[in-house]
Tab-separated table of C-alpha atoms in Angstrom:
chain	number	residue	atom	x	y	z
X	1	MET	CA	-15.321	165.895	-24.563
X	2	LEU	CA	-11.928	166.879	-23.198
X	3	ARG	CA	-9.578	168.844	-25.419
X	4	LEU	CA	-6.079	167.387	-24.997
X	5	GLU	CA	-4.037	169.319	-27.539
X	6	SER	CA	-2.405	171.572	-24.960
X	7	SER	CA	-2.007	171.704	-21.226
X	8	SER	CA	-3.633	175.148	-21.046
X	9	GLY	CA	-6.883	173.751	-22.446
X	10	LEU	CA	-6.957	171.198	-19.634
X	11	GLY	CA	-6.141	173.570	-16.842
X	12	GLY	CA	-9.707	173.992	-15.646
X	13	CYS	CA	-11.374	170.634	-16.169
X	14	LEU	CA	-8.562	168.118	-15.718
X	15	PRO	CA	-7.784	168.763	-12.009
X	16	MET	CA	-11.523	168.646	-11.222
X	17	LEU	CA	-11.902	165.437	-13.162
X	18	LEU	CA	-8.956	163.844	-11.434
X	19	ALA	CA	-10.261	164.920	-8.052
X	20	LEU	CA	-13.641	163.328	-8.782
X	21	LEU	CA	-12.014	160.148	-9.930
X	22	GLY	CA	-9.446	160.133	-7.147
X	23	MET	CA	-6.888	158.697	-9.514
X	24	ALA	CA	-3.697	160.510	-10.550
X	25	TRP	CA	-0.476	159.005	-9.373
X	26	ALA	CA	2.906	157.612	-10.301
X	27	GLU	CA	4.378	155.091	-7.908
X	28	ALA	CA	6.972	152.315	-7.634
X	29	GLN	CA	6.668	148.786	-6.336
X	30	GLN	CA	8.237	145.364	-6.773
X	31	PRO	CA	7.297	143.694	-10.078
X	32	GLN	CA	4.962	140.751	-10.127
X	33	LEU	CA	7.002	137.669	-10.911
X	34	GLN	CA	5.470	136.062	-13.953
X	35	GLU	CA	6.611	134.313	-17.067
X	36	GLU	CA	6.324	135.739	-20.568
X	37	GLN	CA	2.869	134.718	-21.804
X	38	THR	CA	0.604	135.317	-24.749
X	39	PRO	CA	-0.971	138.796	-24.748
X	40	MET	CA	-3.906	139.170	-22.356
X	41	PRO	CA	-7.421	139.788	-23.707
X	42	GLY	CA	-7.859	143.486	-24.448
X	43	ALA	CA	-4.093	144.089	-24.568
X	44	LEU	CA	-2.671	146.755	-26.840
X	45	SER	CA	-2.034	145.853	-30.458
X	46	ARG	CA	1.495	145.670	-31.803
X	47	LYS	CA	0.963	148.967	-33.614
X	48	GLU	CA	-0.267	150.716	-30.456
X	49	SER	CA	2.701	149.345	-28.502
X	50	PHE	CA	5.114	150.629	-31.146
X	51	LEU	CA	3.509	154.090	-31.180
X	52	LEU	CA	3.617	154.385	-27.390
X	53	LEU	CA	7.254	153.279	-27.254
X	54	SER	CA	8.220	155.669	-30.052
X	55	LEU	CA	6.413	158.539	-28.320
X	56	HIS	CA	8.135	157.838	-25.009
X	57	ASN	CA	11.563	157.869	-26.652
X	58	ARG	CA	10.652	160.961	-28.656
X	59	LEU	CA	9.568	162.893	-25.575
X	60	ARG	CA	12.545	161.708	-23.527
X	61	SER	CA	14.867	163.061	-26.216
X	62	GLN	CA	13.189	166.483	-26.052
X	63	VAL	CA	13.449	167.313	-22.351
X	64	GLN	CA	14.696	170.723	-21.314
X	65	PRO	CA	17.242	171.258	-19.990
X	66	PRO	CA	18.914	168.572	-22.172
X	67	ALA	CA	19.617	165.189	-20.552
X	68	ALA	CA	23.149	163.792	-20.494
X	69	ASN	CA	22.222	160.263	-19.342
X	70	MET	CA	18.727	159.570	-20.708
X	71	ARG	CA	18.374	155.953	-21.815
X	72	ARG	CA	16.452	154.768	-24.855
X	73	MET	CA	13.522	152.551	-23.865
X	74	ASP	CA	12.615	149.126	-25.240
X	75	TRP	CA	9.214	147.454	-25.092
X	76	SER	CA	8.760	144.678	-22.527
X	77	GLU	CA	5.892	142.253	-23.017
X	78	ASN	CA	6.236	141.201	-19.390
X	79	LEU	CA	5.687	144.781	-18.205
X	80	ALA	CA	2.821	145.156	-20.685
X	81	GLN	CA	1.076	142.166	-19.101
X	82	GLN	CA	1.543	143.666	-15.645
X	83	ALA	CA	0.185	147.003	-16.855
X	84	GLN	CA	-2.804	145.344	-18.534
X	85	ALA	CA	-3.556	143.364	-15.365
X	86	ARG	CA	-3.524	146.565	-13.322
X	87	ALA	CA	-5.709	148.359	-15.878
X	88	THR	CA	-8.365	145.643	-15.505
X	89	LEU	CA	-8.400	146.523	-11.780
X	90	CYS	CA	-9.180	150.126	-12.719
X	91	GLY	CA	-5.615	151.108	-11.891
X	92	ALA	CA	-5.620	149.646	-8.388
X	93	PRO	CA	-2.339	147.952	-7.468
X	94	ALA	CA	-2.314	144.175	-7.619
X	95	PRO	CA	-1.497	142.362	-4.379
X	96	ARG	CA	2.247	142.387	-3.779
X	97	LEU	CA	4.103	139.125	-3.899
X	98	PRO	CA	6.990	138.614	-1.506
X	99	SER	CA	10.227	139.321	-3.327
X	100	THR	CA	12.810	136.553	-3.286
X	101	HIS	CA	15.336	138.468	-5.372
X	102	ARG	CA	16.995	141.509	-3.826
X	103	ALA	CA	18.368	142.448	-7.228
X	104	THR	CA	14.936	142.383	-8.928
X	105	PRO	CA	14.449	145.781	-10.589
X	106	GLN	CA	11.783	148.044	-9.131
X	107	VAL	CA	8.808	148.865	-11.344
X	108	GLY	CA	7.490	152.413	-11.632
X	109	TRP	CA	3.868	153.133	-12.524
X	110	ASN	CA	1.967	155.867	-14.337
X	111	VAL	CA	-1.822	155.494	-13.957
X	112	GLN	CA	-4.577	157.720	-15.323
X	113	LEU	CA	-8.375	157.388	-15.227
X	114	LEU	CA	-10.445	159.402	-17.712
X	115	PRO	CA	-14.021	159.281	-19.032
X	116	LYS	CA	-14.289	156.492	-21.563
X	117	GLY	CA	-13.646	157.686	-25.098
X	118	SER	CA	-12.384	161.117	-24.041
X	119	ALA	CA	-8.738	160.523	-24.898
X	120	SER	CA	-6.412	158.227	-26.769
X	121	PHE	CA	-3.408	156.669	-25.052
X	122	ILE	CA	-1.127	158.926	-27.132
X	123	HIS	CA	-2.896	161.981	-25.721
X	124	VAL	CA	-2.637	160.625	-22.188
X	125	VAL	CA	1.145	160.282	-22.491
X	126	GLY	CA	1.170	163.837	-23.826
X	127	LEU	CA	-0.650	164.940	-20.674
X	128	TRP	CA	1.963	163.269	-18.508
X	129	PHE	CA	4.770	164.991	-20.372
X	130	ALA	CA	2.954	168.350	-20.149
X	131	GLU	CA	3.309	168.138	-16.362
X	132	GLY	CA	6.950	169.048	-16.990
X	133	GLN	CA	5.852	172.665	-17.467
X	134	GLN	CA	5.208	172.721	-13.735
X	135	TYR	CA	8.522	171.063	-12.827
X	136	SER	CA	11.758	172.899	-12.014
X	137	HIS	CA	14.813	170.772	-12.780
X	138	ALA	CA	17.116	173.232	-11.028
X	139	ALA	CA	15.096	173.093	-7.809
X	140	ALA	CA	14.121	169.431	-8.259
X	141	GLU	CA	10.528	170.187	-7.302
X	142	CYS	CA	7.052	170.618	-8.712
X	143	ALA	CA	5.022	173.829	-8.544
X	144	HIS	CA	2.752	174.226	-5.502
X	145	ASN	CA	-0.470	172.206	-5.723
X	146	ALA	CA	0.633	170.701	-9.058
X	147	THR	CA	1.309	167.067	-10.038
X	148	CYS	CA	4.591	166.178	-11.731
X	149	THR	CA	5.130	162.547	-10.811
X	150	HIS	CA	3.839	161.238	-14.128
X	151	TYR	CA	6.333	163.477	-15.905
X	152	THR	CA	9.307	162.564	-13.710
X	153	GLN	CA	8.662	158.837	-14.174
X	154	LEU	CA	8.233	159.256	-17.932
X	155	VAL	CA	11.627	161.026	-18.153
X	156	TRP	CA	13.426	159.010	-15.469
X	157	ALA	CA	16.838	158.584	-17.108
X	158	THR	CA	17.647	155.033	-16.004
X	159	SER	CA	14.241	153.531	-16.898
X	160	SER	CA	14.920	151.402	-19.966
X	161	GLN	CA	11.912	149.049	-20.250
X	162	LEU	CA	8.303	149.987	-20.926
X	163	GLY	CA	4.968	148.172	-21.022
X	164	CYS	CA	1.463	149.655	-21.112
X	165	GLY	CA	-2.150	148.539	-20.895
X	166	ARG	CA	-5.646	150.042	-21.178
X	167	HIS	CA	-9.060	148.841	-19.966
X	168	PRO	CA	-12.582	150.283	-19.614
X	169	CYS	CA	-14.111	150.051	-16.161
X	170	SER	CA	-17.004	151.436	-14.155
X	171	GLY	CA	-16.452	154.408	-11.883
X	172	GLY	CA	-19.619	155.098	-10.010
X	173	GLN	CA	-22.164	156.610	-12.398
X	174	ALA	CA	-19.720	157.269	-15.288
X	175	GLU	CA	-17.967	154.927	-17.638
X	176	ILE	CA	-14.242	155.468	-17.292
X	177	GLU	CA	-11.084	154.063	-18.836
X	178	ALA	CA	-7.833	153.123	-17.105
X	179	PHE	CA	-4.501	153.929	-18.785
X	180	VAL	CA	-1.474	152.263	-17.197
X	181	CYS	CA	2.223	152.216	-18.060
X	182	ALA	CA	4.879	150.236	-16.184
X	183	TYR	CA	8.555	151.253	-16.220
X	184	SER	CA	11.646	149.271	-15.251
X	185	PRO	CA	13.793	150.127	-13.446
X	186	GLY	CA	11.315	152.465	-11.771
X	187	GLY	CA	11.952	156.004	-10.636
X	188	ASN	CA	10.652	158.805	-8.445
X	189	TRP	CA	13.023	157.927	-5.631
X	190	LYS	CA	13.068	160.208	-2.595
X	191	VAL	CA	15.867	161.370	-0.328
X	192	ASN	CA	14.806	162.999	2.946
X	193	GLY	CA	11.238	163.125	1.676
X	194	LYS	CA	12.109	164.917	-1.553
X	195	THR	CA	12.100	163.300	-5.006
X	196	ILE	CA	15.513	163.450	-6.644
X	197	VAL	CA	15.947	164.850	-10.169
X	198	PRO	CA	14.964	162.362	-12.888
X	199	TYR	CA	18.055	162.914	-15.072
X	200	LYS	CA	21.410	164.658	-15.173
X	201	LYS	CA	21.611	167.878	-17.121
X	202	GLY	CA	24.214	168.178	-19.869
X	203	ALA	CA	24.977	167.630	-23.541
X	204	TRP	CA	23.014	164.732	-25.032
X	205	CYS	CA	24.641	161.327	-24.391
X	206	SER	CA	27.627	162.940	-22.624
X	207	LEU	CA	27.140	160.844	-19.456
X	208	CYS	CA	26.119	157.465	-20.900
X	209	THR	CA	27.523	154.477	-19.044
X	210	ALA	CA	30.028	152.037	-20.544
X	211	SER	CA	27.335	149.420	-21.167
X	212	VAL	CA	25.057	151.851	-23.035
X	213	SER	CA	27.658	154.026	-24.724
X	214	GLY	CA	25.810	154.325	-28.045
X	215	CYS	CA	23.791	157.454	-28.820
X	216	PHE	CA	20.397	157.068	-30.480
X	217	LYS	CA	19.347	160.020	-32.625
X	218	ALA	CA	15.823	160.699	-33.856
X	219	TRP	CA	15.197	161.080	-37.583
X	220	ASP	CA	15.556	164.857	-37.301
X	221	HIS	CA	18.678	164.492	-35.123
X	222	ALA	CA	16.988	166.196	-32.177
X	223	GLY	CA	18.304	165.221	-28.764
X	224	GLY	CA	19.922	161.888	-28.061
X	225	LEU	CA	19.330	158.776	-25.934
X	226	CYS	CA	21.917	156.418	-24.467
X	227	GLU	CA	21.608	152.923	-25.914
X	228	VAL	CA	23.547	149.699	-26.272
X	229	PRO	CA	26.003	150.610	-29.023
X	230	ARG	CA	25.108	149.014	-32.334
X	231	ASN	CA	28.789	148.922	-33.252
X	232	PRO	CA	30.956	148.843	-30.106
X	233	CYS	CA	33.998	148.038	-32.267
X	234	ARG	CA	33.826	151.524	-33.831
X	235	MET	CA	34.696	150.026	-37.208
X	236	SER	CA	32.998	148.779	-40.348
X	237	CYS	CA	33.810	146.117	-42.912
X	238	ARG	CA	34.129	147.122	-46.536
X	239	ASN	CA	33.088	145.253	-49.657
X	240	HIS	CA	30.093	143.594	-47.945
X	241	GLY	CA	32.179	142.010	-45.198
X	242	HIS	CA	30.416	140.965	-41.960
X	243	LEU	CA	31.526	142.408	-38.604
X	244	ASN	CA	31.595	140.016	-35.644
X	245	ILE	CA	30.819	142.441	-32.806
X	246	SER	CA	31.962	140.027	-30.098
X	247	THR	CA	35.473	139.689	-31.568
X	248	CYS	CA	35.654	142.933	-33.606
X	249	HIS	CA	36.898	140.978	-36.627
X	250	CYS	CA	35.656	141.221	-40.208
X	251	HIS	CA	34.607	138.060	-42.018
X	252	CYS	CA	35.416	138.897	-45.600
X	253	PRO	CA	33.556	137.651	-48.677
X	254	PRO	CA	35.472	135.619	-51.268
X	255	GLY	CA	37.948	137.782	-53.094
X	256	TYR	CA	38.773	140.168	-50.223
X	257	THR	CA	41.027	140.223	-47.188
X	258	GLY	CA	42.547	142.652	-44.682
X	259	ARG	CA	41.307	143.947	-41.334
X	260	TYR	CA	38.486	145.833	-43.033
X	261	CYS	CA	38.131	143.555	-46.114
X	262	GLN	CA	39.730	146.417	-47.992
X	263	VAL	CA	42.253	144.336	-49.980
X	264	ARG	CA	41.108	142.643	-53.154
X	265	CYS	CA	42.459	139.133	-53.647
X	266	SER	CA	44.060	137.771	-56.759
X	267	GLU	CA	41.381	135.619	-58.323
X	268	GLN	CA	43.798	133.518	-60.374
X	269	CYS	CA	47.486	132.725	-59.987
X	270	VAL	CA	48.742	132.030	-63.516
X	271	HIS	CA	52.335	131.188	-62.550
X	272	GLY	CA	52.152	130.759	-58.799
X	273	ARG	CA	50.168	129.421	-55.895
X	274	PHE	CA	47.240	131.016	-54.107
X	275	ARG	CA	47.639	131.652	-50.366
X	276	GLU	CA	44.116	131.602	-48.989
X	277	GLU	CA	45.256	132.941	-45.619
X	278	ALA	CA	46.735	136.054	-47.218
X	279	CYS	CA	44.257	136.086	-50.105
X	280	SER	CA	47.044	136.636	-52.634
X	281	CYS	CA	49.423	134.867	-54.998
X	282	VAL	CA	52.986	133.749	-54.276
X	283	CYS	CA	54.587	133.824	-57.728
X	284	ASP	CA	56.813	131.227	-59.296
X	285	LEU	CA	60.401	132.242	-60.024
X	286	GLY	CA	60.639	134.790	-62.789
X	287	TYR	CA	56.998	135.926	-62.643
X	288	GLY	CA	55.349	138.865	-60.970
X	289	GLY	CA	52.151	140.908	-60.809
X	290	ALA	CA	48.953	140.396	-58.805
X	291	GLN	CA	48.137	137.199	-60.726
X	292	CYS	CA	51.742	136.155	-61.428
X	293	ALA	CA	51.077	136.542	-65.140
X	294	THR	CA	53.954	138.903	-65.967
X	295	LYS	CA	57.383	137.607	-66.946
X	296	VAL	CA	59.927	139.821	-65.223
X	297	HIS	CA	63.683	140.210	-65.504
X	298	PHE	CA	65.742	140.510	-62.400
X	299	PRO	CA	66.895	144.105	-61.821
X	300	PHE	CA	70.574	143.342	-61.164
X	301	HIS	CA	71.508	146.977	-61.609
X	302	THR	CA	69.186	148.115	-58.800
X	303	CYS	CA	70.440	146.061	-55.859
X	304	ASP	CA	71.110	148.342	-52.920
X	305	LEU	CA	72.437	145.498	-50.782
X	306	ARG	CA	73.580	141.916	-51.284
X	307	ILE	CA	73.283	139.758	-48.178
X	308	ASP	CA	74.243	136.090	-48.521
X	309	GLY	CA	73.389	136.239	-52.210
X	310	ASP	CA	69.967	137.805	-51.733
X	311	CYS	CA	69.279	141.192	-53.292
X	312	PHE	CA	67.550	143.961	-51.306
X	313	THR	CA	66.225	147.156	-52.872
X	314	VAL	CA	65.014	150.169	-50.892
X	315	SER	CA	62.191	152.188	-52.440
X	316	SER	CA	62.370	155.920	-52.920
X	317	GLU	CA	58.595	156.212	-52.730
X	318	ALA	CA	56.059	155.755	-49.935
X	319	ASP	CA	53.035	153.487	-50.050
X	320	THR	CA	50.636	151.541	-47.838
X	321	TYR	CA	51.671	148.051	-46.782
X	322	TYR	CA	49.548	146.330	-49.400
X	323	GLY	CA	50.578	148.826	-52.065
X	324	ALA	CA	54.246	148.120	-51.247
X	325	LYS	CA	53.605	144.382	-51.294
X	326	MET	CA	52.145	144.552	-54.814
X	327	LYS	CA	54.962	146.732	-56.127
X	328	CYS	CA	57.594	144.287	-54.892
X	329	GLN	CA	55.704	141.423	-56.498
X	330	GLU	CA	55.356	143.291	-59.786
X	331	LYS	CA	59.160	143.313	-59.904
X	332	GLY	CA	59.313	139.610	-59.153
X	333	GLY	CA	60.236	139.957	-55.469
X	334	VAL	CA	58.632	140.048	-52.050
X	335	LEU	CA	58.658	142.460	-49.162
X	336	ALA	CA	61.830	141.740	-47.216
X	337	GLN	CA	61.910	138.728	-44.895
X	338	ILE	CA	64.376	139.225	-42.043
X	339	GLU	CA	65.092	135.810	-40.593
X	340	SER	CA	68.442	136.334	-38.851
X	341	GLN	CA	70.239	138.879	-36.696
X	342	LYS	CA	72.842	139.256	-39.438
X	343	VAL	CA	70.292	140.502	-41.966
X	344	GLN	CA	68.686	142.741	-39.337
X	345	ASP	CA	72.027	144.340	-38.368
X	346	ILE	CA	73.109	145.005	-41.957
X	347	LEU	CA	69.761	146.507	-42.944
X	348	ALA	CA	69.661	148.681	-39.822
X	349	PHE	CA	73.200	149.959	-40.534
X	350	TYR	CA	72.387	150.693	-44.175
X	351	LEU	CA	69.089	152.456	-43.413
X	352	GLY	CA	70.750	154.483	-40.672
X	353	ARG	CA	73.225	155.883	-43.189
X	354	LEU	CA	70.309	156.862	-45.445
X	355	GLU	CA	68.725	159.085	-42.807
X	356	THR	CA	70.534	162.258	-43.828
X	357	THR	CA	69.283	161.923	-47.408
X	358	ASN	CA	66.093	160.035	-46.691
X	359	GLU	CA	63.838	161.665	-49.264
X	360	VAL	CA	60.855	160.184	-51.013
X	361	THR	CA	59.581	160.907	-54.501
X	362	ASP	CA	56.069	161.665	-53.222
X	363	SER	CA	56.474	165.122	-51.742
X	364	ASP	CA	53.238	164.825	-49.763
X	365	PHE	CA	54.818	162.308	-47.428
X	366	GLU	CA	57.988	162.203	-45.407
X	367	THR	CA	58.847	158.892	-43.801
X	368	ARG	CA	61.853	157.348	-42.131
X	369	ASN	CA	60.218	153.976	-41.568
X	370	PHE	CA	60.208	150.972	-43.916
X	371	TRP	CA	57.733	148.152	-44.515
X	372	ILE	CA	58.938	144.553	-44.340
X	373	GLY	CA	56.883	141.483	-45.268
X	374	LEU	CA	55.568	140.565	-41.824
X	375	THR	CA	51.898	140.796	-40.812
X	376	TYR	CA	49.813	139.674	-37.854
X	377	LYS	CA	47.326	136.988	-38.845
X	378	THR	CA	44.344	137.078	-36.508
X	379	ALA	CA	43.165	133.613	-37.552
X	380	LYS	CA	46.600	132.178	-36.720
X	381	ASN	CA	47.138	134.425	-33.691
X	382	SER	CA	50.716	135.014	-34.813
X	383	PHE	CA	52.917	136.992	-37.175
X	384	ARG	CA	53.605	135.427	-40.574
X	385	TRP	CA	55.849	136.361	-43.482
X	386	THR	CA	54.348	137.138	-46.892
X	387	THR	CA	55.302	133.677	-48.140
X	388	GLY	CA	53.321	132.110	-45.298
X	389	GLU	CA	56.308	131.096	-43.178
X	390	HIS	CA	56.050	131.452	-39.417
X	391	GLN	CA	58.196	134.161	-37.888
X	392	SER	CA	61.012	132.521	-35.899
X	393	PHE	CA	63.521	135.352	-35.609
X	394	THR	CA	62.268	138.564	-33.986
X	395	SER	CA	63.653	142.055	-33.503
X	396	PHE	CA	60.708	144.021	-32.128
X	397	ALA	CA	61.578	147.268	-30.358
X	398	PHE	CA	61.093	147.557	-26.590
X	399	GLY	CA	57.384	147.394	-25.714
X	400	GLN	CA	56.446	146.126	-29.186
X	401	PRO	CA	54.281	144.684	-30.622
X	402	ASP	CA	51.591	146.585	-28.760
X	403	ASN	CA	48.798	146.981	-31.254
X	404	GLN	CA	47.773	143.583	-32.607
X	405	GLY	CA	44.371	143.713	-34.226
X	406	PHE	CA	44.791	147.351	-35.215
X	407	GLY	CA	48.418	147.608	-36.332
X	408	ASN	CA	48.680	144.340	-38.245
X	409	CYS	CA	51.673	145.232	-40.437
X	410	VAL	CA	55.330	145.498	-39.401
X	411	GLU	CA	57.746	148.335	-40.133
X	412	LEU	CA	61.398	149.038	-39.396
X	413	GLN	CA	61.152	152.085	-37.155
X	414	ALA	CA	63.891	154.704	-37.419
X	415	SER	CA	63.320	156.065	-33.898
X	416	ALA	CA	63.969	152.573	-32.487
X	417	ALA	CA	67.254	151.916	-34.340
X	418	PHE	CA	65.230	150.229	-37.106
X	419	ASN	CA	63.902	147.540	-34.802
X	420	TRP	CA	60.381	146.382	-35.552
X	421	ASN	CA	57.056	148.031	-34.730
X	422	ASP	CA	53.515	146.926	-35.529
X	423	GLN	CA	51.708	149.655	-37.434
X	424	ARG	CA	48.405	150.298	-39.201
X	425	CYS	CA	48.626	148.851	-42.699
X	426	ARG	CA	47.250	151.966	-44.347
X	427	THR	CA	50.202	154.035	-43.086
X	428	ARG	CA	52.416	155.194	-45.947
X	429	ASN	CA	56.039	154.057	-45.537
X	430	ARG	CA	58.959	153.365	-47.792
X	431	TYR	CA	59.588	149.657	-48.239
X	432	ILE	CA	62.270	147.048	-48.856
X	433	CYS	CA	61.923	144.436	-51.608
X	434	GLN	CA	63.871	141.189	-51.488
X	435	PHE	CA	64.924	138.911	-54.350
X	436	ALA	CA	66.148	135.579	-53.023
X	437	GLN	CA	69.365	133.996	-54.264
X	438	GLU	CA	67.576	130.982	-55.709
X	439	HIS	CA	65.315	133.356	-57.627
X	440	ILE	CA	68.209	135.213	-59.208
X	441	SER	CA	69.530	132.149	-60.989
X	442	TRP	CA	66.289	131.855	-62.909
X	443	TRP	CA	66.475	135.321	-64.397
X	444	ASP	CA	68.320	136.328	-67.499
X	445	PRO	CA	70.685	139.215	-66.694
X	446	GLU	CA	69.506	142.475	-68.159
X	447	PRO	CA	71.622	145.608	-68.562
């Protein structure tokens, strides 16, 4: 009975055994073109397939020196059928079929024959990986009179598909067992008669390609394997929202809105109408608050500017876009809607004069920019005012807007003469509230 726990225990008997059997190789050839079928008789169970795949990925993430471009493998039932077919031939290659597809990936093979019952498939893969002790990555060569081709195929960085098979067969006087694994794309390629290195040395996942830019980590965070990123958008949706990876947009559950579903909707508009697109209330005249349930009095004494009868107030505090929007509504107003060049020019002039004394009450923030009530609506593919009106007048700064989908909220930017810039909604800015002329007539003047 062979002892397979360590390579040193195999040093004496394994080479002799392999010589007697005449079977220890790793090679590459064109894949047999066949359709996905039901598992062949004697094929590995689902559990065995999972354990072999997990072991391959585990060992690939443990190579030394570390691999910068090692891909995570997935199980291929097609390759498993090819491997099982070859195992039934005692590891002999099946007849090659003429290839009609130049782009068909090459298949690499690891084949091992051992006395029947002497080893499990898990131990056999361990033997292949142990060959790495005889391999020099720096020199890209195996020790003299040693075999390393099983190891180099097992850790070939660009191999991403795996399938294996096992079958007992007769070998002269002894009962033997064939262990076969197929890899795609294959490896062990030679240049000028010398096999090239199986992977690039470097920090884990530092040389992944664009298509496999994710980094798979084992449960103990050892190593890392390049994989198709599970979240290529590099974002997540809050409050149980669902991320559409193809569009990088969050589909929010009822009651939430915003790019990340981070804004809670008003569930009931007591004195107002619900805007489903914005997931918020537009209050009737004289009412404010998230649900338009609060009777408010117009703050005549706080108007900073009167433009064509409308009242504009400039906050002395900084807040996020949605925080500013709620604070304007709590006062019975809306974030400012700039719908003409006249309003834009007057606001820009007024804000420019504030710059020398532009202080905010929250000492943790200093801002010279101001939120207005314009946001980019992905579903509408356009900017819309808080009230739902389409933006007709525009005063975006040169080169703006340049960040739709990420900077969905609009600010007046001091560095651009208070022309408009699209900005991330969670940025903290001062803000401008507007109380329309027709609103004012509904309020009772208060001192």
